[in-house]
Amino acid sequence: MVTISLTHYVMLSAILFSIGLFGVLAKKNAVSVLICIELMLNAVNINFIAFSKYITPADFMGQIFAIFVITVAAAEVGVGLAIIIAIYRNNLPVDLDEIDWLKW
Amino acid sequence: MLETIFIDIANWIRNLLGSAGVPALWNDTVMMLVKLTAIIVFILINALWLVYMERKVAGYMQARIGPNRVGPKGLLQTTADIGKLISKEIIIPKNVDKILFLLAPVLIFVPPLTIFSVIPFGKNMMAIDLNIGLFFVFAIASLSTLIFWIGGWSSYNKYSLLGSMRVISQMVSYELPMMLALLGVIMIVGSLNLSEIILAQESAWFIISQPIAFLIFFIAAVAECNRVPFDLMEGESEIIAGPYTEYSGMGFAMFFLAEYANIMIASAMTTVLFLGGWLAPFGLTFIPSWLWFFVKMYVVIFVFMWLRWTYPRVRIDQLLGFGWKVLVPLSLANIFVTGIGMYIYRALGW
Amino acid sequence: MLVEFAMHHAWLVPLIPALSFLIIVFLTRPFEKLTAFLSVSFMAISCFFASLAAYGVFNNHELAEHPLVYNFFNWLSIGIPGANELQINLGVQLDPTSAMMLFMVSFVATFIQLYSVGYMKGDPGFSTFFSYVSLFAASMLLLVISSNLLEMFVAWEGVGLCSYLLIGFYSHKISAREAAKKAFVTCRVADFGLLLGILGLVITFGTLDIMELNDKINNFKEYTSYGTLTLLAVLVFIGPIAKSGQFPLHVWLPDAMEGPTPVSALIHAATMVVAGVYLVARMMFLFDAVPAAMNMVAITGGFTALFAALIAITQTEIKRILAYSTVSQLGYMMLALGVGSLTASMFHMWTHAFFKALMFLAAGSVIHAVHTPNVWKMGGIVKKMPVTSWTFVVGGLAISGIPPFAGFWSKDEILVATMNSGHYVLYAMGAFTAFLTAFYMWRLIFLAFYGKEKPENHPHESPWTMCVPLVVLAVGATVGGFFGMPWNNMWAHWIFFGEPHHAGHVAWGAMISSVALAVAGIYLAYRLYLKDTEKVKARQLAEKYQFWYQLSFNKFYIDEIFLWFNHTVVDGSAKLMYLFDIYVVDGIVNGLGGFARLTGDGLRVLQTGSMQNYALVFFLGVLAVTILMAFTGPSAAGLVLGGVM
Amino acid sequence: METCIYNVIAFYMLAAVILGSAVMIVAVRNIVHSVLFLAACFISMAGIYLLLDAVYLAIIQVLIYAGAVCIMIIFGIMLIRRADMKESNLFNKQTKLAAGVVAMTLAVYGILAGKTAWTDVTSNVPVPADSLDKIGGLLLSQYVIPFEVAALLLTVALIGAIMLAREVKADGDN
Amino acid sequence: MDNKLDSVIKELQEKFSEIKVSEQQVVTVPVEQLTSFMQMLKDEYYMDFLTNVTAVDYPSDKNQNGEEDDEEDKGTMEVIYNVNSITEGYTLMVKTSVARQNPKLPSMFSVWGGAHFQEREVFDLLGIIFTDHPDLKRILLDDSFKGYPLRKDFQWVGGRK
Amino acid sequence: MFGKGLVKGLNVTWKEFWSKKFTVQYPDEQHTKPPRFHGKFQLNSDACIACGLCANACPNGVIKIESEKVNKKKYLTKYVMNIQYCLFCGMCVEACNKGALRFTQEHDMSQYFYKDIPLVFVDREAPKPDPETENKEKDDDKSKKAGKAPEKEGQ
Amino acid sequence: MLRTETYTVNFGPQHPATHGVFRVMLNLDGERIVKAEPVCGYLHRGVEKLAENRTYQQVIPYTDRLDYLAAGLQNQGYVETIEKLMEIEVPDRAEYLRIITAELSRIASHVLFVGVYALDIGAFTGFLLCFRERERILDLMEELTGSRMTYSYARIGGVAADAPEGWLDRVEKVVNDLPYYFDIYDDLISGNEIFQARTKYVGYLSAESAVDYSLSGPTLRGSGIDYDLRKAKPYSIYDRFNFEVPLGENGDCFDRYFCRILEMRQSVYILQQAIEQIRETDGPIMAKVPKVLKPPKGEAYHEIESSKGILGYYVVSDGSNKPYRVHVRRPSFVNLGFLDEMCRGGLVADLVAILGSIDIVLGEVDC
């Protein structure tokens, strides 16, 4: 009988994380980067919950941590979008390629 | 006998399958499928009937008699309409996002159908007895926002876009007071399980102990269903038909029917949460519980229709202002008062 | 049954006004009548509960020594559970002292709110005012019943906030805004001391619970030294100095008269300013353990009493006179505490609450009617406003210490206690203050209520909502003292520290002398301000003692001294610091900066400015570290990372 | 641990959907489609959570991610209008470099995951049935300070977002 | 008609000698004085309500077929304003005429906002140009329409057989 | 009190819900038309003298009349109403001195084909002038005129 | 409110809220209106030009088709202008019949307005209930004139036909019933808080700008200007009736709406008086006018108070049997001129409320 073990979840999370990372590094659109960050956070969440179930099922540490991750993610999206909108509002480009004001 | 008729049928099928030598696992699967299919069929038929009912109610309230030509008393009117709509061409305008445009009417039925799997129609009559059923309902219901938006956005039409933006802001704003209003109920019951909520109303329905919550919930439910006086999404005198503007044929019919499915959910939830679900009032238990449920549900649906054919439409800023400035503080106050009330109640031990 | 309920749910007393605050703020603000009704009725319910609780407490003698303490939930737990965990509970401590305060505060607050219905009519901020007052009452009541210092501190700050809001209620007036700021800042300065004291207590004794502290301080040698304890006591006392308007931080109190009159009555007569006294009373065990601190309290109190009375005799604004009188009376209370008589202090607080609230309200009524606060511009009001005037006269008799009015009994009690404890100088100061009190108070009465009518004033009696509280409080000011007559000594039987006093010991000498002083003061005022219709003699006296008059009239230039201090000392040192900063500190920093800039110029090619580019490099780094750690073993990684991991 | 063939099937199906839609999120050229794939990804992630006996988190996932975050992003996109939605989600210049880094990350991650002996730490205790009660209790007792901090964070984020996205008054007379 | 109006017209005649008054109390004003005249009507006689603006085409030959060649046309166009006074209760018809060849006159928009649409309509149907009008373009007819239909020489091509 | 109007509105619709309905099931039952109803036209071609007054009165040029002179008398050969242009103002009926043109109560004038829309009342050949009957007709004419007059008054 | 780029939306020409083929070009910032430019002419039929090629009587049916919702008023306006031109005295009975038709038309138009306005705001039931009452009035008019909407009833010098037997009694019955229905409208529509929230303080029109922009009718009176030609310059026989001119206070949509409701009540009052008086008036219904009308050379401008505002006819005669020039001063058209200013800064939904409240009829706007 085939079973699903912790490794499966960890691998799923790894692939998801990598896809998200690729998006963060390689997409032009700032919103898209935000989306990919969400993907990465979700990958982390999978790990948390999988560990919670397989390693410490009784004390729910992972699940609670995941809840906090979700909270932070929601806050991050809100602020991130607000920043992007503010940039757009000032008639500046939203493409990350062209945002280089960090340069000296 | 009548009380348990549906459960009996289910058991009979289960026994039949069992005696036919189907393994337990498969038996469960089949049973689940049967239940869900029954619910889907029920909803679809009900949606058809509700369209008819709406037209009848509207007619009667407007000094006319509504559909009366197709079938006895016009009962088959909606069926005929659907038949017509199916046979009509689905017009796909130029420049629309074709896949999403076609996907939206299909997806729009998914959330209501999913939600119905946890609603208790009668004593022990629910497809899935979920521990956090109430939460589940809201989680799934919040998805339909996205689907309305897909429909509106993909239409490539300014009215549709305006309508879909309205949908989003409206549904997002009213989800909040809706949930906050229910916190009072949840605090009293101490559970998110829908059957437990019903059972907790044995002594008094929550409409009596939580009248403000009921009012807020009902108003928010009307808004969530995009019904008058909150039907800004369609607002035919302003933005033609909102997200539905470009839909024709069956695509439109799907949206239309989904609206009724959503009304059913809203009224079923109202019934479950505030009107005692399938509990019989005044000890009239000889009427089966599921019948009570439907009676209550239809009363609520009637009120929905009654409102629709009475009130004008509010404006978008009034709608949002009302949600955020009136309903949200009121629901918070309700939670506060409920908490204090519960504490005093327990402290006094009355 | 109901009494039992009230005692065990004393937390309802502050909660009800808090509830009314919330309801007013969120729901009924637009509906003024509803707001007023709600606020007053909630306060009345609260008062009803409070009186029930007080009744219960005074019927249960055990509570005098073993207060009823219960915690209704665990508020915070800091630290590792089980080990050195600090449990802070939201609790209630009910003993005769707090029960008395509970009753007094809610009673006075109820009538003041009722009075405000009439006073604030037509004000655009009507509802806001009631919400503030409700919140204020809630905070004060919470302060009274709290069972631990943190809870008390929260309420203390709540009271401070509300007083800020209320003093600055007429925020369109610059003076009101300034007064509010002054009150707030002055109190915050002192609260810092209090907070330090509380922290010190926690660190030293590991608890904030008042009863536990009591036990632990009784044998403080196990925890700390005498010196530390003295320091803690002094720190704790700093808070009350400002809050209760003791010298030298009393400056905010007279200015605070900018608020609406009911606020003055509520905050500056009956409730908030006595919070400091109450805190000291609550922490009596702490001060009692340190005689030096005790003496400090006594001297501060006595000096404040005399000092404020001296200022009061030359003031012209009716509310300012009352304000300085309040400061003076608070000095009395502190004095009583300092000499170790909790009984006398609390007793004076009780009587003072009645007569001072009464006088403030009556003064408000007068100002309301004649539209000027200046006593010289009033006169002969007694004919037009009989209720107000006569109640004020009752207040005046009470504060001057004329038997059988309330003030006499309590003041006498304080003086006796002072004498008994052997502080003869303080006794003399107290006695002189009593004389001054009678003088300035009757000066006020004669100037404002009697004498010639001024033609420009058209006073008229106030509406019933304003009169009823006056009458009720006047009755209180008359009979309030009978609880503590030396013959029955009911008061001392209940509220005491250490051992209860015993009845029968009547100090006739002190009593007679204080009455004589009071009568002398009144007579002097009569001669100067009523008999002499042109006030010639008074003017002559002022001319003659020009220096002293000016000193008193300008409040001994305390405000100016503070200003001077601020301008010279604080600003001067700041200037020095500035010079140090720009030459020494900046010199170092600029030097470093120059170096960094040179380096940066070389390295800035690496700055692409693109966020994603940085992220890429960052991840490369993470990757490298991971590989190092995972594939080479911890030691090698540690080597590379410089022992960070 | 009850192993059921359904779980296996469900896992593989959900994983396929998740990864498929994740790839699409990155690959698709239209940002709106990207968001919709994101929603699909989130919903199937909720399925994974169900498999992991985290019912509460599954619901939270749907409610917050699919119901709120996606909609928020859509709102953001709608506010940032651009001429052609169809070309709104392109790759930048360092794509190839990024692909290299990601491939390395994945390799390292994979090797590490494979190397670790998970079975050693795995405990065979089933997840308690009343997880909701437990989580609620823990959140309000042991984790109350993080909980409050999270609440504070959300408030701060809310206010910050409003301040950032607030209408910029042109000329000050608008 | 109205005594009040009579006196007003008399006053007007004194102030503007060039105006002509017909039997029906219709005032004809030369184009040059139109704006100042109207402004005065509004400011001094409280004629605050411009009811109606219209125009009539009078080709020289009055031949409605418009067959003679236009270049020699010496005809005129009359623009008619009906002005009411809500407060005083009188009403006045003011006329002015412009040459048909070059139909131009100042817009009344600066005096009465109500002239906006009505002048646009007159422009649309008769081709009279109101200078200073803020937005003078066709209002009823299509932008691509040729000619001005209410001129007498307009020939309509098409219609039902 | 806020909400009073809302409740009143609900009350109105609730009352209407139970009130009498006004629907007329059209093809089955029909409203009775008043006598002056401007319905379909009817021409009494015998009474018509082809005078053309109706055609002149019509604002829209709906009526087309052709007649031929037969025996010194106008003989109506064609009477067509292009009813698609008709305003149903009733000017023609008013204009008819002979009472030949009338309104009926019939209102359903829809046709499947466009060409069927015009009402063709008369479309006939003029009879050959018959010299034999010419005199006779003259007599008839006289008698007709005599007989017509009271008839017209009756209308 | 988040600021976004403005974008243009074509509101119409085919749109449920424009009451016909009418277009408003909206510049929107989110849902806020930056500019609203009315574009009309989709229904332009050239009535003024047509009239130049018709005899004086033949123009009457065309006037019906301007404001087809209150055709009686249009007929009256035109006919009275010609009478003024030719100086014809109209018999009393004809005047009464004209006034009864005119006021019935006014009520019919206002009832329809109330219903349609409710529909614009989103209340469907009010729309149909209003139609029920309108139908009763139309039945009466059908009985009198033979047509339900385009009456062509008035004739130069009188009216087309006398009232049928018992007609006046039926009119009286309907008229007496009407106030009951107005109460229903008040309960269902005017009193509704949502309706009030949608219309109050929306589309503000100050008295000054209303006069400046030549607005008329209830639109003008909603802003508090007491200017009703029936009272200010009584034409026909309006000086024989006793009635009041209802005025608004705030000049918002609700006032404009409510003015009409009150005006209907006043119309009922006028009708009651008119029926009472016509019963005592016998006589001819036509003045003696020649068959072929050839008015003397000259011109005439005459205005009446129609249901939408001041309806003026300007007719120039050159002595022939056809008018040389006919111009119609259409209230709907002129009232539309202020739409942009009223809408600016409002929401899309406000546009619907404002457009509804000035009660345009496209037949009239486009002429």
PDB file of C-alpha atoms in Angstrom, chain B residues 61-64 158-159 162 166 229 236-240 309-318, chain G residues 7-8 10-11 15-17 31 120-122 124-125 128 132 192 194 197-198 202 347 349-350 352:
ATOM      1  CA  MET B  61     -47.485  42.894  -5.436  1.00  0.00           C
ATOM      2  CA  GLN B  62     -47.820  44.912  -8.611  1.00  0.00           C
ATOM      3  CA  ALA B  63     -51.500  44.285  -9.145  1.00  0.00           C
ATOM      4  CA  ARG B  64     -50.925  41.728 -11.840  1.00  0.00           C
ATOM      5  CA  LYS B 158     -17.058  49.203 -18.754  1.00  0.00           C
ATOM      6  CA  TYR B 159     -20.410  48.585 -17.198  1.00  0.00           C
ATOM      7  CA  LEU B 162     -17.988  48.871 -12.757  1.00  0.00           C
ATOM      8  CA  ARG B 166     -19.073  47.092  -6.951  1.00  0.00           C
ATOM      9  CA  PRO B 229     -32.132  47.355  -1.761  1.00  0.00           C
ATOM     10  CA  GLU B 236     -30.185  48.122 -14.167  1.00  0.00           C
ATOM     11  CA  SER B 237     -30.972  51.806 -14.199  1.00  0.00           C
ATOM     12  CA  GLU B 238     -27.333  52.658 -13.651  1.00  0.00           C
ATOM     13  CA  ILE B 239     -25.014  50.045 -15.033  1.00  0.00           C
ATOM     14  CA  ILE B 240     -27.418  47.990 -17.144  1.00  0.00           C
ATOM     15  CA  TRP B 309     -40.461  44.479  -4.698  1.00  0.00           C
ATOM     16  CA  THR B 310     -40.830  47.278  -2.219  1.00  0.00           C
ATOM     17  CA  TYR B 311     -37.597  49.127  -1.871  1.00  0.00           C
ATOM     18  CA  PRO B 312     -35.512  51.266  -4.117  1.00  0.00           C
ATOM     19  CA  ARG B 313     -31.832  50.781  -4.484  1.00  0.00           C
ATOM     20  CA  VAL B 314     -29.262  52.487  -2.295  1.00  0.00           C
ATOM     21  CA  ARG B 315     -26.211  54.229  -3.629  1.00  0.00           C
ATOM     22  CA  ILE B 316     -22.769  52.710  -3.514  1.00  0.00           C
ATOM     23  CA  ASP B 317     -21.358  55.169  -1.005  1.00  0.00           C
ATOM     24  CA  GLN B 318     -24.425  54.835   1.175  1.00  0.00           C
TER      25      GLN B 318
ATOM     26  CA  TYR G   7     -12.367  57.136 -18.216  1.00  0.00           C
ATOM     27  CA  THR G   8     -15.264  57.763 -20.504  1.00  0.00           C
ATOM     28  CA  ASN G  10     -21.244  56.221 -22.832  1.00  0.00           C
ATOM     29  CA  PHE G  11     -24.396  56.370 -20.819  1.00  0.00           C
ATOM     30  CA  HIS G  15     -29.903  52.655 -21.626  1.00  0.00           C
ATOM     31  CA  PRO G  16     -32.732  51.915 -19.229  1.00  0.00           C
ATOM     32  CA  ALA G  17     -32.340  55.138 -17.317  1.00  0.00           C
ATOM     33  CA  GLU G  31     -17.682  56.037  -9.765  1.00  0.00           C
ATOM     34  CA  ASP G 120     -34.816  54.807 -11.796  1.00  0.00           C
ATOM     35  CA  ILE G 121     -34.104  54.704  -8.129  1.00  0.00           C
ATOM     36  CA  GLY G 122     -34.721  50.981  -8.231  1.00  0.00           C
ATOM     37  CA  PHE G 124     -40.058  48.458  -9.553  1.00  0.00           C
ATOM     38  CA  THR G 125     -43.389  48.092  -7.866  1.00  0.00           C
ATOM     39  CA  LEU G 128     -46.344  49.429 -12.149  1.00  0.00           C
ATOM     40  CA  ARG G 132     -52.349  51.381 -13.060  1.00  0.00           C
ATOM     41  CA  ASN G 192     -39.230  55.598   1.988  1.00  0.00           C
ATOM     42  CA  ILE G 194     -33.869  54.770   1.089  1.00  0.00           C
ATOM     43  CA  ALA G 197     -31.399  59.034   1.018  1.00  0.00           C
ATOM     44  CA  ARG G 198     -30.960  58.602  -2.703  1.00  0.00           C
ATOM     45  CA  VAL G 202     -28.478  65.123  -4.490  1.00  0.00           C
ATOM     46  CA  LEU G 347     -21.874  59.233  -8.451  1.00  0.00           C
ATOM     47  CA  ALA G 349     -26.261  56.546  -9.426  1.00  0.00           C
ATOM     48  CA  ASP G 350     -26.772  60.232  -8.791  1.00  0.00           C
ATOM     49  CA  VAL G 352     -29.772  58.570 -12.793  1.00  0.00           C
TER      50      VAL G 352
END
